[in-house]
């Protein structure tokens, strides 16, 4: 593992750090829009007084806070999408790779980073009840005490089943200023979740979960996409239907499925889904930084008391 100087110093000084997963950039967004997304997310974290740490693999080395030249290389050339199950393999064969939510949170947690931001987590794919295609993001969330800020699970998924499984796995799911689980491109899925109003509330729940109750599981915060970038549900559903049909026809499955569907949506919407994806990712990075700061404050105060 290798830390950027900035991340290393921040961790040593106990300053707030927000991890950013890299698969959203390499496999979720087209070049050069993905470069823009990196810039927006990192700037949003910095503006809120925290340090961003994009996690990715360079020649098999896990970089916590990858440098821009290295990241640009990853974005330009094809690299591997590395989930937690393929992490050891990727290290062994000295691969270049981006880490998904699952690999990113397990790495971040090991190095003491308590917040990660992304666009939308993976979950139960539509038809998952027969294909069993369920993202490793869920199982990693179930064993990793970290806060993940997202706009729900990606809309291409089966959201009711994803939420059911999150519940089964004992993951705390919260709606940030919303009573329903966000549906990625749209704000409301109609699926009820407990509402929280401030980053401080989230931080307190993290603290109680991990430090008081010793529950080693993620706290998942659903933050709706910015209103002005929201897409209409009807519009998105129609595009998703076509994307799923195309994937079935081309027999695309496994870890290629999510990138295929996202890229299909980008093309069929004339880039609109990408605009929304970048805007919500930026907003999640901003909220992630606020939560990281609030959590450190609670830790410092409870440390003084103890
Ligand atoms: N969020 C986005 N775009 C993405 C992803 C998340 O806005 O591309 C990535 C994340 O890395 C997530 C992965 O972990 O998609 C899920 O892939 P799968 O369904 O194959 O587990
Ligand atoms: Mn899958």
Coordinates of C-alpha atoms and ligand atoms in Angstrom, one line a residue:
X1 CA 0.0 0.0 0.0
X2 CA 1.2 3.5 -0.8
X3 CA -0.2 6.8 0.6
X4 CA 0.0 10.2 -1.1
X5 CA 1.9 12.6 1.2
X6 CA -1.3 14.6 1.7
X7 CA -3.3 11.6 2.8
X8 CA -0.5 10.3 5.0
X9 CA -0.2 13.6 6.8
X10 CA -3.9 14.0 7.2
X11 CA -4.2 10.5 8.8
X12 CA -1.3 11.1 11.1
X13 CA -2.7 14.4 12.3
X14 CA -6.2 12.9 12.6
X15 CA -7.7 15.3 10.0
X16 CA -10.8 14.4 8.1
X17 CA -10.2 12.2 5.0
X18 CA -12.8 11.1 2.4
X19 CA -12.1 8.0 0.3
X20 CA -13.3 8.0 -3.3
X21 CA -13.8 4.8 -5.2
X22 CA -12.2 4.8 -8.7
X23 CA -14.4 2.4 -10.7
X24 CA -17.0 5.2 -11.0
X25 CA -14.3 7.1 -13.0
X26 CA -12.8 4.3 -15.1
X27 CA -15.9 2.2 -15.8
X28 CA -18.9 4.4 -14.9
X29 CA -18.1 7.6 -16.8
X30 CA -16.7 8.2 -20.3
X31 CA -13.4 9.9 -21.0
X32 CA -12.9 12.9 -20.6
X33 CA -16.0 13.5 -18.5
X34 CA -14.5 11.2 -15.9
X35 CA -11.6 13.6 -15.5
X36 CA -14.0 16.4 -14.8
X37 CA -15.8 14.2 -12.2
X38 CA -12.5 13.5 -10.4
X39 CA -11.9 17.2 -10.3
X40 CA -15.4 18.1 -9.0
X41 CA -15.4 15.4 -6.4
X42 CA -11.9 16.2 -5.0
X43 CA -12.6 20.0 -5.0
X44 CA -15.9 19.4 -3.2
X45 CA -14.1 17.5 -0.5
X46 CA -11.4 20.1 -0.1
X47 CA -13.8 23.0 0.0
X48 CA -15.4 21.4 3.0
X49 CA -12.1 21.1 4.8
X50 CA -11.3 17.4 4.2
X51 CA -8.7 15.6 2.2
X52 CA -9.8 13.4 -0.7
X53 CA -8.2 9.9 -1.2
X54 CA -8.9 8.3 -4.5
X55 CA -8.1 4.6 -4.2
X56 CA -6.8 2.6 -7.1
X57 CA -4.1 0.0 -8.2
X58 CA -0.9 0.9 -10.0
X59 CA 1.3 -2.1 -11.0
X60 CA -0.3 -4.1 -8.2
X61 CA 0.3 -1.4 -5.6
X62 CA -2.7 -0.1 -3.7
X63 CA -2.6 3.6 -3.9
X64 CA -4.5 5.5 -1.2
X65 CA -4.6 9.0 -2.8
X66 CA -3.4 8.2 -6.3
X67 CA -1.6 11.0 -8.0
X68 CA -3.2 12.8 -10.9
X69 CA -0.7 11.6 -13.6
X70 CA -1.2 8.0 -12.4
X71 CA -5.0 8.4 -12.4
X72 CA -5.1 10.0 -15.8
X73 CA -3.2 7.0 -17.1
X74 CA -5.8 4.7 -15.7
X75 CA -8.6 6.8 -17.1
X76 CA -7.1 6.8 -20.6
X77 CA -6.2 3.2 -21.0
X78 CA -8.2 0.1 -20.2
X79 CA -7.8 -1.1 -16.7
X80 CA -9.3 -3.8 -14.6
X81 CA -12.4 -3.3 -12.4
X82 CA -11.3 -4.8 -9.1
X83 CA -13.8 -5.9 -6.5
X84 CA -12.8 -7.3 -3.1
X85 CA -12.7 -10.8 -4.5
X86 CA -10.2 -10.0 -7.2
X87 CA -8.0 -7.6 -5.1
X88 CA -5.4 -10.2 -4.1
X89 CA -5.2 -11.5 -7.7
X90 CA -4.7 -8.0 -9.0
X91 CA -2.0 -7.3 -6.5
X92 CA -0.2 -10.5 -7.4
X93 CA -0.2 -10.0 -11.1
X94 CA 0.8 -6.3 -10.7
X95 CA -2.3 -5.1 -12.4
X96 CA -3.5 -1.6 -13.1
X97 CA -7.0 -1.4 -11.7
X98 CA -9.8 0.7 -10.3
X99 CA -11.4 -0.3 -7.1
X100 CA -15.2 -0.7 -6.7
X101 CA -17.2 0.3 -3.6
X102 CA -16.5 -3.1 -2.1
X103 CA -12.7 -3.1 -2.5
X104 CA -12.5 0.6 -1.7
X105 CA -14.3 0.5 1.6
X106 CA -12.4 -2.5 2.8
X107 CA -9.1 -0.8 2.0
X108 CA -10.2 2.6 3.5
X109 CA -11.3 1.0 6.7
X110 CA -8.0 -0.8 7.2
X111 CA -6.2 2.5 7.0
X112 CA -8.5 4.3 9.3
X113 CA -10.6 6.3 6.8
X114 CA -14.2 6.3 8.0
X115 CA -16.1 7.9 5.1
X116 CA -16.4 7.1 1.4
X117 CA -18.4 8.9 -1.3
X118 CA -19.6 7.6 -4.6
X119 CA -22.5 7.9 -7.1
X120 CA -24.6 4.9 -6.5
X121 CA -23.7 1.6 -4.8
X122 CA -24.1 -1.8 -6.5
X123 CA -26.9 -4.0 -5.4
X124 CA -29.3 -6.7 -6.6
X125 CA -29.6 -6.7 -10.4
X126 CA -33.0 -6.8 -12.0
X127 CA -33.7 -10.5 -12.4
X128 CA -31.3 -11.2 -9.6
X129 CA -33.7 -13.6 -8.0
X130 CA -32.8 -16.0 -10.8
X131 CA -29.3 -14.9 -11.9
X132 CA -28.1 -14.3 -8.3
X133 CA -26.2 -11.3 -9.7
X134 CA -25.8 -9.3 -6.5
X135 CA -23.0 -6.8 -6.1
X136 CA -20.1 -7.5 -3.6
X137 CA -20.7 -4.0 -2.5
X138 CA -23.5 -5.3 -0.2
X139 CA -21.5 -8.0 1.4
X140 CA -18.6 -5.6 2.0
X141 CA -20.9 -3.1 3.5
X142 CA -22.1 -5.8 5.9
X143 CA -18.6 -6.3 7.4
X144 CA -17.0 -2.9 7.2
X145 CA -17.6 -0.1 9.7
X146 CA -17.5 2.9 7.3
X147 CA -19.9 5.5 6.2
X148 CA -20.8 5.4 2.5
X149 CA -22.5 8.4 1.0
X150 CA -24.3 7.7 -2.2
X151 CA -27.5 8.6 -4.1
X152 CA -29.0 5.2 -3.4
X153 CA -28.2 2.2 -5.5
X154 CA -27.9 2.6 -9.3
X155 CA -31.3 2.9 -11.0
X156 CA -30.5 0.0 -13.3
X157 CA -30.9 -2.3 -10.3
X158 CA -33.8 -3.8 -8.5
X159 CA -34.2 -1.2 -5.8
X160 CA -36.8 -2.9 -3.5
X161 CA -34.7 -6.1 -3.4
X162 CA -31.5 -4.2 -2.8
X163 CA -33.1 -2.4 0.1
X164 CA -34.4 -5.7 1.5
X165 CA -31.0 -7.2 1.3
X166 CA -29.4 -4.2 3.0
X167 CA -31.8 -4.7 5.8
X168 CA -31.1 -8.5 6.0
X169 CA -27.4 -7.8 6.2
X170 CA -27.9 -5.4 9.1
X171 CA -26.7 -2.3 7.4
X172 CA -28.0 1.0 8.7
X173 CA -29.6 2.9 5.8
X174 CA -30.4 6.6 6.2
X175 CA -32.1 9.2 4.0
X176 CA -30.3 12.5 4.1
X177 CA -33.2 15.1 4.3
X178 CA -35.4 12.6 2.5
X179 CA -37.9 10.0 3.7
X180 CA -37.2 7.5 0.9
X181 CA -34.2 5.7 -0.5
X182 CA -32.9 7.9 -3.5
X183 CA -33.2 6.3 -6.9
X184 CA -29.9 7.6 -8.3
X185 CA -31.1 9.7 -11.3
X186 CA -34.3 10.6 -9.4
X187 CA -34.8 11.6 -5.9
X188 CA -37.4 9.3 -4.5
X189 CA -37.9 5.6 -5.0
X190 CA -41.0 5.5 -2.7
X191 CA -39.1 3.0 -0.5
X192 CA -39.1 4.3 3.0
X193 CA -35.9 4.9 5.1
X194 CA -35.3 6.8 8.3
X195 CA -34.6 10.5 7.7
X196 CA -31.6 12.4 9.1
X197 CA -31.3 16.1 8.8
X198 CA -27.6 17.0 9.5
X199 CA -24.1 15.6 9.0
X200 CA -23.9 15.7 12.8
X201 CA -26.8 13.3 13.1
X202 CA -25.1 10.9 10.8
X203 CA -21.8 11.2 12.7
X204 CA -23.6 10.4 15.9
X205 CA -25.2 7.3 14.5
X206 CA -21.7 6.2 13.2
X207 CA -20.3 6.8 16.7
X208 CA -23.1 4.8 18.5
X209 CA -22.9 2.0 16.0
X210 CA -19.2 1.4 16.0
X211 CA -17.8 2.8 19.2
X212 CA -20.7 2.2 21.7
X213 CA -22.4 -0.9 20.3
X214 CA -19.4 -2.3 18.5
X215 CA -21.4 -3.1 15.4
X216 CA -18.9 -3.5 12.6
X217 CA -21.1 -2.7 9.7
X218 CA -21.5 0.2 7.3
X219 CA -23.8 3.2 7.7
X220 CA -25.2 4.0 4.3
X221 CA -26.4 7.5 3.6
X222 CA -28.7 8.1 0.7
X223 CA -28.4 11.7 -0.6
X224 CA -30.8 12.6 -3.4
X225 CA -29.3 14.0 -6.7
X226 CA -29.3 17.9 -6.9
X227 CA -32.8 18.9 -7.9
X228 CA -31.8 20.9 -11.0
X229 CA -30.0 17.8 -12.4
X230 CA -32.7 15.2 -11.6
X231 CA -34.2 13.3 -14.5
X232 CA -37.8 12.2 -14.9
X233 CA -38.5 8.7 -13.7
X234 CA -40.5 7.8 -16.8
X235 CA -37.7 8.9 -19.1
X236 CA -35.1 7.0 -17.2
X237 CA -37.2 3.8 -16.9
X238 CA -37.7 3.7 -20.6
X239 CA -34.0 4.0 -21.3
X240 CA -33.2 1.3 -18.7
X241 CA -35.7 -1.0 -20.3
X242 CA -33.9 -0.7 -23.6
X243 CA -30.5 -1.0 -22.0
X244 CA -31.5 -4.2 -20.3
X245 CA -32.9 -5.6 -23.5
X246 CA -29.6 -4.8 -25.3
X247 CA -27.6 -6.5 -22.5
X248 CA -29.7 -9.6 -22.7
X249 CA -29.4 -9.8 -26.5
X250 CA -25.6 -9.4 -26.3
X251 CA -25.5 -11.9 -23.3
X252 CA -23.6 -9.4 -21.1
X253 CA -23.3 -10.5 -17.5
X254 CA -21.0 -10.5 -14.5
X255 CA -18.9 -7.5 -13.8
X256 CA -19.3 -6.2 -17.4
X257 CA -23.0 -5.6 -16.9
X258 CA -23.0 -2.4 -14.8
X259 CA -20.5 -0.6 -17.1
X260 CA -22.4 -1.7 -20.2
X261 CA -25.8 -0.4 -18.9
X262 CA -24.3 2.9 -17.7
X263 CA -22.6 3.4 -21.1
X264 CA -25.8 2.5 -22.9
X265 CA -27.7 5.1 -20.9
X266 CA -25.2 7.7 -21.6
X267 CA -25.5 7.2 -25.4
X268 CA -29.2 6.9 -25.5
X269 CA -29.7 10.0 -23.3
X270 CA -27.3 12.1 -25.3
X271 CA -25.1 12.5 -22.2
X272 CA -27.8 13.5 -19.8
X273 CA -27.3 10.6 -17.4
X274 CA -23.6 11.4 -17.2
X275 CA -24.4 15.0 -16.3
X276 CA -26.7 13.8 -13.5
X277 CA -24.2 11.2 -12.4
X278 CA -21.4 13.7 -12.0
X279 CA -23.6 16.3 -10.2
X280 CA -24.8 13.7 -7.7
X281 CA -21.3 12.3 -7.1
X282 CA -20.0 15.8 -6.5
X283 CA -22.8 16.5 -4.0
X284 CA -22.1 13.2 -2.2
X285 CA -18.4 14.1 -2.0
X286 CA -19.3 17.4 -0.3
X287 CA -21.7 15.7 2.1
X288 CA -19.0 13.0 2.8
X289 CA -16.6 15.7 3.8
X290 CA -19.1 17.3 6.2
X291 CA -19.8 13.9 7.8
X292 CA -16.1 13.1 8.1
X293 CA -15.5 16.4 10.0
X294 CA -18.5 15.9 12.2
X295 CA -17.4 12.4 13.1
X296 CA -13.9 13.5 14.0
X297 CA -15.3 16.1 16.3
X298 CA -17.4 13.5 18.2
X299 CA -14.4 11.3 18.4
X300 CA -12.2 14.0 19.8
X301 CA -14.8 15.0 22.3
X302 CA -15.5 11.5 23.5
X303 CA -11.7 10.9 23.7
X304 CA -11.4 13.8 26.0
X305 CA -14.2 12.6 28.2
X306 CA -12.9 9.1 28.3
Ligands
LIG1 N1 -21.4 4.6 -8.9 C1 -21.5 5.2 -10.0 N2 -21.0 4.6 -11.1 C2 -20.3 3.4 -11.1 C3 -20.2 2.8 -9.8 C4 -20.8 3.4 -8.7 O1 -22.1 6.3 -10.1 O2 -19.8 2.9 -12.1 C5 -19.5 1.4 -9.7 C6 -19.0 1.3 -8.3 O3 -17.6 1.0 -8.3 C7 -19.7 0.0 -7.8 C8 -19.8 -0.8 -9.0 O4 -19.0 -0.6 -6.7 O5 -20.2 0.2 -10.0 C9 -20.8 -1.9 -8.9 O6 -20.6 -2.8 -9.9 P1 -21.2 -4.3 -9.8 O7 -22.7 -4.0 -10.0 O8 -20.6 -5.1 -10.9 O9 -20.9 -4.9 -8.4
LIG2 MN1 -22.5 -8.4 -10.4

